[in-house]
């Protein structure tokens, strides 16, 4: 079993004392609008998909035992204001929650935690980066964080991701099609025109929500071009990066 919450207490104790180094993955995202076609839970769905694939790939690894923690689906998501379905939590709430989760694991001898995030609103990303600093300062342990918006990681992903126009576009929609195709409204997806929005540039100009960026249906990019094959190929790359991060912290 790779889902942490499916284990019994004695099983966790045995894993903690075993020969294989336990590494715990914490999938993070946000519940927010992803166009008229993709589910609100797109971000945590992608994080969970990455974690499940990494755990499966390392299932027989002699050195590492990967366990997937229950996903944290709520995040800082002010950009979605004005659309139905967004569930925002404050940056300090997110920070306190993730720090406390990591502290609880560290205190019982499970210090190797990797945060896996697929919600890229700047305040959310900044909060998770601050979590890493806080845990190290308070507990003397360096936790992992696969920061996909760092240039070295982003350049390994698709052209749409690198262009900064991937919110509910071809990139994210392909990933959902690869994992949970029944959650995508295919008719709506195919009817959506390409919408070029450079989100990082718009943010630098001070536009701080989807409407102000011209994303009047809470998407940008080219969702109509999404395919499950592209999603699987992207998951392979994401899993490669996650396995590399796990190795770094094992």
mmCIF file of C-alpha atoms in Angstrom:
data_model
loop_
_atom_site.group_PDB
_atom_site.id
_atom_site.type_symbol
_atom_site.label_atom_id
_atom_site.label_comp_id
_atom_site.label_asym_id
_atom_site.label_seq_id
_atom_site.Cartn_x
_atom_site.Cartn_y
_atom_site.Cartn_z
ATOM 1 C CA UNK A 1 0.000 0.000 0.000
ATOM 2 C CA UNK A 2 1.202 3.522 -0.798
ATOM 3 C CA UNK A 3 -1.597 5.676 0.648
ATOM 4 C CA UNK A 4 -0.491 6.762 4.113
ATOM 5 C CA UNK A 5 -4.036 6.997 5.465
ATOM 6 C CA UNK A 6 -4.806 3.407 4.444
ATOM 7 C CA UNK A 7 -2.127 2.029 6.754
ATOM 8 C CA UNK A 8 -2.544 1.001 10.370
ATOM 9 C CA UNK A 9 -0.505 2.532 13.161
ATOM 10 C CA UNK A 10 1.667 -0.606 13.578
ATOM 11 C CA UNK A 11 2.326 -0.633 9.835
ATOM 12 C CA UNK A 12 3.572 2.952 9.959
ATOM 13 C CA UNK A 13 5.783 2.120 12.930
ATOM 14 C CA UNK A 14 7.260 -0.821 11.011
ATOM 15 C CA UNK A 15 7.913 1.346 7.955
ATOM 16 C CA UNK A 16 9.601 3.958 10.145
ATOM 17 C CA UNK A 17 11.973 1.338 11.539
ATOM 18 C CA UNK A 18 12.515 -0.512 8.273
ATOM 19 C CA UNK A 19 15.550 -0.619 6.015
ATOM 20 C CA UNK A 20 13.915 1.473 3.282
ATOM 21 C CA UNK A 21 13.859 5.238 3.851
ATOM 22 C CA UNK A 22 10.249 6.471 4.062
ATOM 23 C CA UNK A 23 9.470 9.557 1.968
ATOM 24 C CA UNK A 24 6.021 11.100 2.333
ATOM 25 C CA UNK A 25 4.444 13.044 -0.522
ATOM 26 C CA UNK A 26 1.928 15.815 0.241
ATOM 27 C CA UNK A 27 -0.245 16.647 -2.811
ATOM 28 C CA UNK A 28 -1.409 20.271 -2.772
ATOM 29 C CA UNK A 29 -3.706 22.287 -5.025
ATOM 30 C CA UNK A 30 -6.748 24.552 -4.921
ATOM 31 C CA UNK A 31 -10.448 24.275 -5.592
ATOM 32 C CA UNK A 32 -11.121 26.895 -8.248
ATOM 33 C CA UNK A 33 -12.756 27.380 -11.680
ATOM 34 C CA UNK A 34 -10.980 25.775 -14.629
ATOM 35 C CA UNK A 35 -13.021 27.032 -17.540
ATOM 36 C CA UNK A 36 -16.474 25.713 -18.412
ATOM 37 C CA UNK A 37 -15.020 22.291 -19.176
ATOM 38 C CA UNK A 38 -12.594 21.098 -16.472
ATOM 39 C CA UNK A 39 -13.260 20.243 -12.817
ATOM 40 C CA UNK A 40 -12.765 22.620 -9.906
ATOM 41 C CA UNK A 41 -10.333 20.097 -8.447
ATOM 42 C CA UNK A 42 -7.978 20.067 -11.434
ATOM 43 C CA UNK A 43 -4.924 21.193 -9.459
ATOM 44 C CA UNK A 44 -5.052 18.646 -6.607
ATOM 45 C CA UNK A 45 -6.057 15.974 -9.140
ATOM 46 C CA UNK A 46 -2.799 16.578 -11.032
ATOM 47 C CA UNK A 47 -0.769 16.581 -7.810
ATOM 48 C CA UNK A 48 -2.333 13.295 -6.741
ATOM 49 C CA UNK A 49 -1.728 11.807 -10.182
ATOM 50 C CA UNK A 50 1.954 12.676 -9.973
ATOM 51 C CA UNK A 51 2.259 11.222 -6.480
ATOM 52 C CA UNK A 52 0.492 7.986 -7.386
ATOM 53 C CA UNK A 53 2.735 7.511 -10.414
ATOM 54 C CA UNK A 54 5.918 8.220 -8.463
ATOM 55 C CA UNK A 55 4.872 5.791 -5.714
ATOM 56 C CA UNK A 56 4.119 3.098 -8.297
ATOM 57 C CA UNK A 57 7.425 3.648 -10.080
ATOM 58 C CA UNK A 58 9.361 3.287 -6.815
ATOM 59 C CA UNK A 59 7.211 0.497 -5.359
ATOM 60 C CA UNK A 60 10.023 -2.066 -5.562
ATOM 61 C CA UNK A 61 12.895 0.303 -4.892
ATOM 62 C CA UNK A 62 15.259 -1.258 -2.339
ATOM 63 C CA UNK A 63 16.237 2.061 -0.756
ATOM 64 C CA UNK A 64 13.076 4.202 -0.656
ATOM 65 C CA UNK A 65 9.512 3.589 0.565
ATOM 66 C CA UNK A 66 7.159 6.228 -0.884
ATOM 67 C CA UNK A 67 3.875 6.996 0.857
ATOM 68 C CA UNK A 68 1.234 9.457 -0.353
ATOM 69 C CA UNK A 69 -0.454 11.629 2.254
ATOM 70 C CA UNK A 70 -4.100 12.708 1.876
ATOM 71 C CA UNK A 71 -4.265 15.652 -0.518
ATOM 72 C CA UNK A 72 -4.651 19.205 0.707
ATOM 73 C CA UNK A 73 -7.124 20.583 -1.858
ATOM 74 C CA UNK A 74 -7.559 24.142 -0.548
ATOM 75 C CA UNK A 75 -5.216 26.994 -1.371
ATOM 76 C CA UNK A 76 -4.792 30.704 -1.929
ATOM 77 C CA UNK A 77 -7.015 31.428 -4.928
ATOM 78 C CA UNK A 78 -8.059 35.074 -5.100
ATOM 79 C CA UNK A 79 -7.641 35.159 -8.887
ATOM 80 C CA UNK A 80 -10.857 33.176 -9.219
ATOM 81 C CA UNK A 81 -12.987 35.821 -7.497
ATOM 82 C CA UNK A 82 -16.230 36.414 -9.375
ATOM 83 C CA UNK A 83 -16.610 32.822 -10.580
ATOM 84 C CA UNK A 84 -18.710 30.158 -8.915
ATOM 85 C CA UNK A 85 -16.871 27.370 -7.141
ATOM 86 C CA UNK A 86 -13.630 28.907 -5.950
ATOM 87 C CA UNK A 87 -12.727 28.107 -2.325
ATOM 88 C CA UNK A 88 -10.068 30.501 -1.043
ATOM 89 C CA UNK A 89 -8.124 30.136 2.177
ATOM 90 C CA UNK A 90 -5.731 32.738 3.513
ATOM 91 C CA UNK A 91 -1.989 32.479 3.084
ATOM 92 C CA UNK A 92 -1.445 32.264 6.846
ATOM 93 C CA UNK A 93 -4.016 29.471 7.125
ATOM 94 C CA UNK A 94 -2.254 27.477 4.407
ATOM 95 C CA UNK A 95 1.155 28.176 5.939
ATOM 96 C CA UNK A 96 0.102 27.095 9.423
ATOM 97 C CA UNK A 97 -1.614 23.946 8.198
ATOM 98 C CA UNK A 98 1.267 22.665 6.075
ATOM 99 C CA UNK A 99 3.854 23.551 8.728
ATOM 100 C CA UNK A 100 1.820 21.675 11.351
ATOM 101 C CA UNK A 101 1.441 18.611 9.131
ATOM 102 C CA UNK A 102 5.194 18.515 8.516
ATOM 103 C CA UNK A 103 5.932 19.067 12.213
ATOM 104 C CA UNK A 104 3.625 16.209 13.238
ATOM 105 C CA UNK A 105 5.456 13.850 10.887
ATOM 106 C CA UNK A 106 8.910 15.041 11.916
ATOM 107 C CA UNK A 107 8.084 14.593 15.602
ATOM 108 C CA UNK A 108 7.250 10.912 15.072
ATOM 109 C CA UNK A 109 10.375 10.144 13.106
ATOM 110 C CA UNK A 110 9.128 10.742 9.560
ATOM 111 C CA UNK A 111 11.082 13.849 8.548
ATOM 112 C CA UNK A 112 11.311 13.321 4.808
ATOM 113 C CA UNK A 113 8.321 15.146 3.333
ATOM 114 C CA UNK A 114 7.971 16.428 -0.234
ATOM 115 C CA UNK A 115 5.312 19.009 -1.123
ATOM 116 C CA UNK A 116 3.835 18.408 -4.588
ATOM 117 C CA UNK A 117 1.901 21.458 -5.802
ATOM 118 C CA UNK A 118 0.057 22.265 -9.029
ATOM 119 C CA UNK A 119 -1.630 25.554 -8.160
ATOM 120 C CA UNK A 120 0.557 28.435 -9.302
ATOM 121 C CA UNK A 121 -1.083 31.624 -8.037
ATOM 122 C CA UNK A 122 1.922 33.663 -6.832
ATOM 123 C CA UNK A 123 0.730 34.125 -3.246
ATOM 124 C CA UNK A 124 0.087 30.383 -2.970
ATOM 125 C CA UNK A 125 3.522 29.464 -4.335
ATOM 126 C CA UNK A 126 5.218 32.045 -2.108
ATOM 127 C CA UNK A 127 3.457 30.567 0.920
ATOM 128 C CA UNK A 128 4.675 27.052 0.172
ATOM 129 C CA UNK A 129 8.220 28.323 -0.318
ATOM 130 C CA UNK A 130 7.919 30.015 3.077
ATOM 131 C CA UNK A 131 6.719 26.723 4.595
ATOM 132 C CA UNK A 132 10.020 25.109 3.617
ATOM 133 C CA UNK A 133 11.942 27.922 5.321
ATOM 134 C CA UNK A 134 9.773 27.825 8.451
ATOM 135 C CA UNK A 135 10.053 24.057 8.934
ATOM 136 C CA UNK A 136 13.821 24.213 8.628
ATOM 137 C CA UNK A 137 14.047 27.160 11.032
ATOM 138 C CA UNK A 138 11.751 25.623 13.669
ATOM 139 C CA UNK A 139 12.630 21.951 13.383
ATOM 140 C CA UNK A 140 16.056 21.823 11.766
ATOM 141 C CA UNK A 141 14.732 19.641 8.936
ATOM 142 C CA UNK A 142 14.775 20.492 5.248
ATOM 143 C CA UNK A 143 11.621 19.300 3.520
ATOM 144 C CA UNK A 144 11.294 18.918 -0.227
ATOM 145 C CA UNK A 145 9.234 21.079 -2.540
ATOM 146 C CA UNK A 146 8.956 20.361 -6.254
ATOM 147 C CA UNK A 147 8.639 23.957 -7.474
ATOM 148 C CA UNK A 148 7.393 23.582 -11.041
ATOM 149 C CA UNK A 149 7.492 27.293 -11.857
ATOM 150 C CA UNK A 150 11.249 27.465 -11.329
ATOM 151 C CA UNK A 151 12.887 27.896 -14.725
ATOM 152 C CA UNK A 152 14.881 24.663 -14.546
ATOM 153 C CA UNK A 153 11.632 22.708 -14.103
ATOM 154 C CA UNK A 154 9.318 24.744 -16.318
ATOM 155 C CA UNK A 155 11.636 24.382 -19.314
ATOM 156 C CA UNK A 156 11.068 20.610 -19.226
ATOM 157 C CA UNK A 157 7.315 21.008 -19.653
ATOM 158 C CA UNK A 158 5.101 21.880 -22.607
ATOM 159 C CA UNK A 159 5.276 25.031 -24.734
ATOM 160 C CA UNK A 160 1.928 26.198 -23.350
ATOM 161 C CA UNK A 161 3.181 25.860 -19.771
ATOM 162 C CA UNK A 162 6.339 27.796 -20.613
ATOM 163 C CA UNK A 163 4.274 30.518 -22.293
ATOM 164 C CA UNK A 164 2.364 31.074 -19.062
ATOM 165 C CA UNK A 165 -1.030 30.489 -20.660
ATOM 166 C CA UNK A 166 -1.834 27.085 -19.232
ATOM 167 C CA UNK A 167 -4.682 27.710 -16.788
ATOM 168 C CA UNK A 168 -7.327 25.170 -17.860
ATOM 169 C CA UNK A 169 -5.715 25.139 -21.291
ATOM 170 C CA UNK A 170 -4.177 22.330 -23.309
ATOM 171 C CA UNK A 171 -1.601 21.525 -20.599
ATOM 172 C CA UNK A 172 -3.931 21.070 -17.630
ATOM 173 C CA UNK A 173 -6.864 19.676 -19.597
ATOM 174 C CA UNK A 174 -4.643 16.998 -21.142
ATOM 175 C CA UNK A 175 -3.540 15.925 -17.676
ATOM 176 C CA UNK A 176 -7.143 15.606 -16.487
ATOM 177 C CA UNK A 177 -8.038 13.660 -19.653
ATOM 178 C CA UNK A 178 -5.210 11.244 -18.866
ATOM 179 C CA UNK A 179 -6.364 10.624 -15.302
ATOM 180 C CA UNK A 180 -10.093 11.345 -15.019
ATOM 181 C CA UNK A 181 -11.533 11.853 -18.534
ATOM 182 C CA UNK A 182 -15.093 11.540 -17.253
ATOM 183 C CA UNK A 183 -14.639 14.849 -15.410
ATOM 184 C CA UNK A 184 -14.028 16.849 -18.594
ATOM 185 C CA UNK A 185 -17.001 18.286 -20.484
ATOM 186 C CA UNK A 186 -15.751 17.334 -23.952
ATOM 187 C CA UNK A 187 -18.416 19.301 -25.813
ATOM 188 C CA UNK A 188 -17.552 22.520 -23.983
ATOM 189 C CA UNK A 189 -13.827 21.845 -24.319
ATOM 190 C CA UNK A 190 -13.967 21.419 -28.094
ATOM 191 C CA UNK A 191 -15.936 24.651 -28.520
ATOM 192 C CA UNK A 192 -13.429 26.864 -26.705
ATOM 193 C CA UNK A 193 -11.272 29.103 -28.924
ATOM 194 C CA UNK A 194 -7.574 29.580 -28.314
ATOM 195 C CA UNK A 195 -7.083 32.417 -25.839
ATOM 196 C CA UNK A 196 -3.506 33.734 -25.646
ATOM 197 C CA UNK A 197 -2.927 35.221 -22.197
ATOM 198 C CA UNK A 198 0.587 35.538 -20.783
ATOM 199 C CA UNK A 199 -0.443 35.248 -17.137
ATOM 200 C CA UNK A 200 2.964 36.103 -15.594
ATOM 201 C CA UNK A 201 3.185 39.243 -17.764
ATOM 202 C CA UNK A 202 -0.370 40.220 -16.835
ATOM 203 C CA UNK A 203 0.473 39.801 -13.153
ATOM 204 C CA UNK A 204 3.520 42.022 -13.531
ATOM 205 C CA UNK A 205 1.207 44.662 -15.009
ATOM 206 C CA UNK A 206 -0.906 44.529 -11.861
ATOM 207 C CA UNK A 207 -3.840 42.492 -13.151
ATOM 208 C CA UNK A 208 -4.727 40.311 -10.215
ATOM 209 C CA UNK A 209 -7.713 38.234 -11.267
ATOM 210 C CA UNK A 210 -8.883 36.191 -14.227
ATOM 211 C CA UNK A 211 -11.411 38.780 -15.402
ATOM 212 C CA UNK A 212 -8.790 41.537 -15.468
ATOM 213 C CA UNK A 213 -6.544 39.269 -17.533
ATOM 214 C CA UNK A 214 -9.279 38.796 -20.135
ATOM 215 C CA UNK A 215 -10.021 35.240 -19.016
ATOM 216 C CA UNK A 216 -13.778 35.733 -18.941
ATOM 217 C CA UNK A 217 -14.454 31.998 -18.839
ATOM 218 C CA UNK A 218 -11.655 31.256 -16.361
ATOM 219 C CA UNK A 219 -9.333 29.660 -18.905
ATOM 220 C CA UNK A 220 -6.539 30.571 -21.293
ATOM 221 C CA UNK A 221 -4.482 28.660 -23.820
ATOM 222 C CA UNK A 222 -5.930 26.001 -26.101
ATOM 223 C CA UNK A 223 -8.061 23.464 -24.217
ATOM 224 C CA UNK A 224 -9.665 22.241 -27.450
ATOM 225 C CA UNK A 225 -6.253 20.811 -28.435
ATOM 226 C CA UNK A 226 -5.946 18.714 -25.270
ATOM 227 C CA UNK A 227 -5.507 14.937 -25.596
ATOM 228 C CA UNK A 228 -5.067 12.103 -23.102
ATOM 229 C CA UNK A 229 -1.874 11.055 -24.889
ATOM 230 C CA UNK A 230 -0.316 14.460 -24.253
ATOM 231 C CA UNK A 231 -1.479 14.225 -20.665
ATOM 232 C CA UNK A 232 0.210 10.862 -20.162
ATOM 233 C CA UNK A 233 3.412 12.149 -21.758
ATOM 234 C CA UNK A 234 3.367 15.183 -19.470
ATOM 235 C CA UNK A 235 2.682 13.008 -16.434
ATOM 236 C CA UNK A 236 5.782 11.000 -17.333
ATOM 237 C CA UNK A 237 7.905 14.158 -17.266
ATOM 238 C CA UNK A 238 6.309 15.372 -14.038
ATOM 239 C CA UNK A 239 6.895 11.973 -12.463
ATOM 240 C CA UNK A 240 10.525 12.028 -13.583
ATOM 241 C CA UNK A 241 10.979 15.337 -11.768
ATOM 242 C CA UNK A 242 9.200 14.093 -8.667
ATOM 243 C CA UNK A 243 11.290 10.931 -8.498
ATOM 244 C CA UNK A 244 14.420 13.076 -8.809
ATOM 245 C CA UNK A 245 13.201 15.206 -5.896
ATOM 246 C CA UNK A 246 12.441 12.104 -3.823
ATOM 247 C CA UNK A 247 15.948 10.781 -4.465
ATOM 248 C CA UNK A 248 17.383 14.135 -3.403
ATOM 249 C CA UNK A 249 15.627 13.992 -0.018
ATOM 250 C CA UNK A 250 15.868 10.261 0.657
#
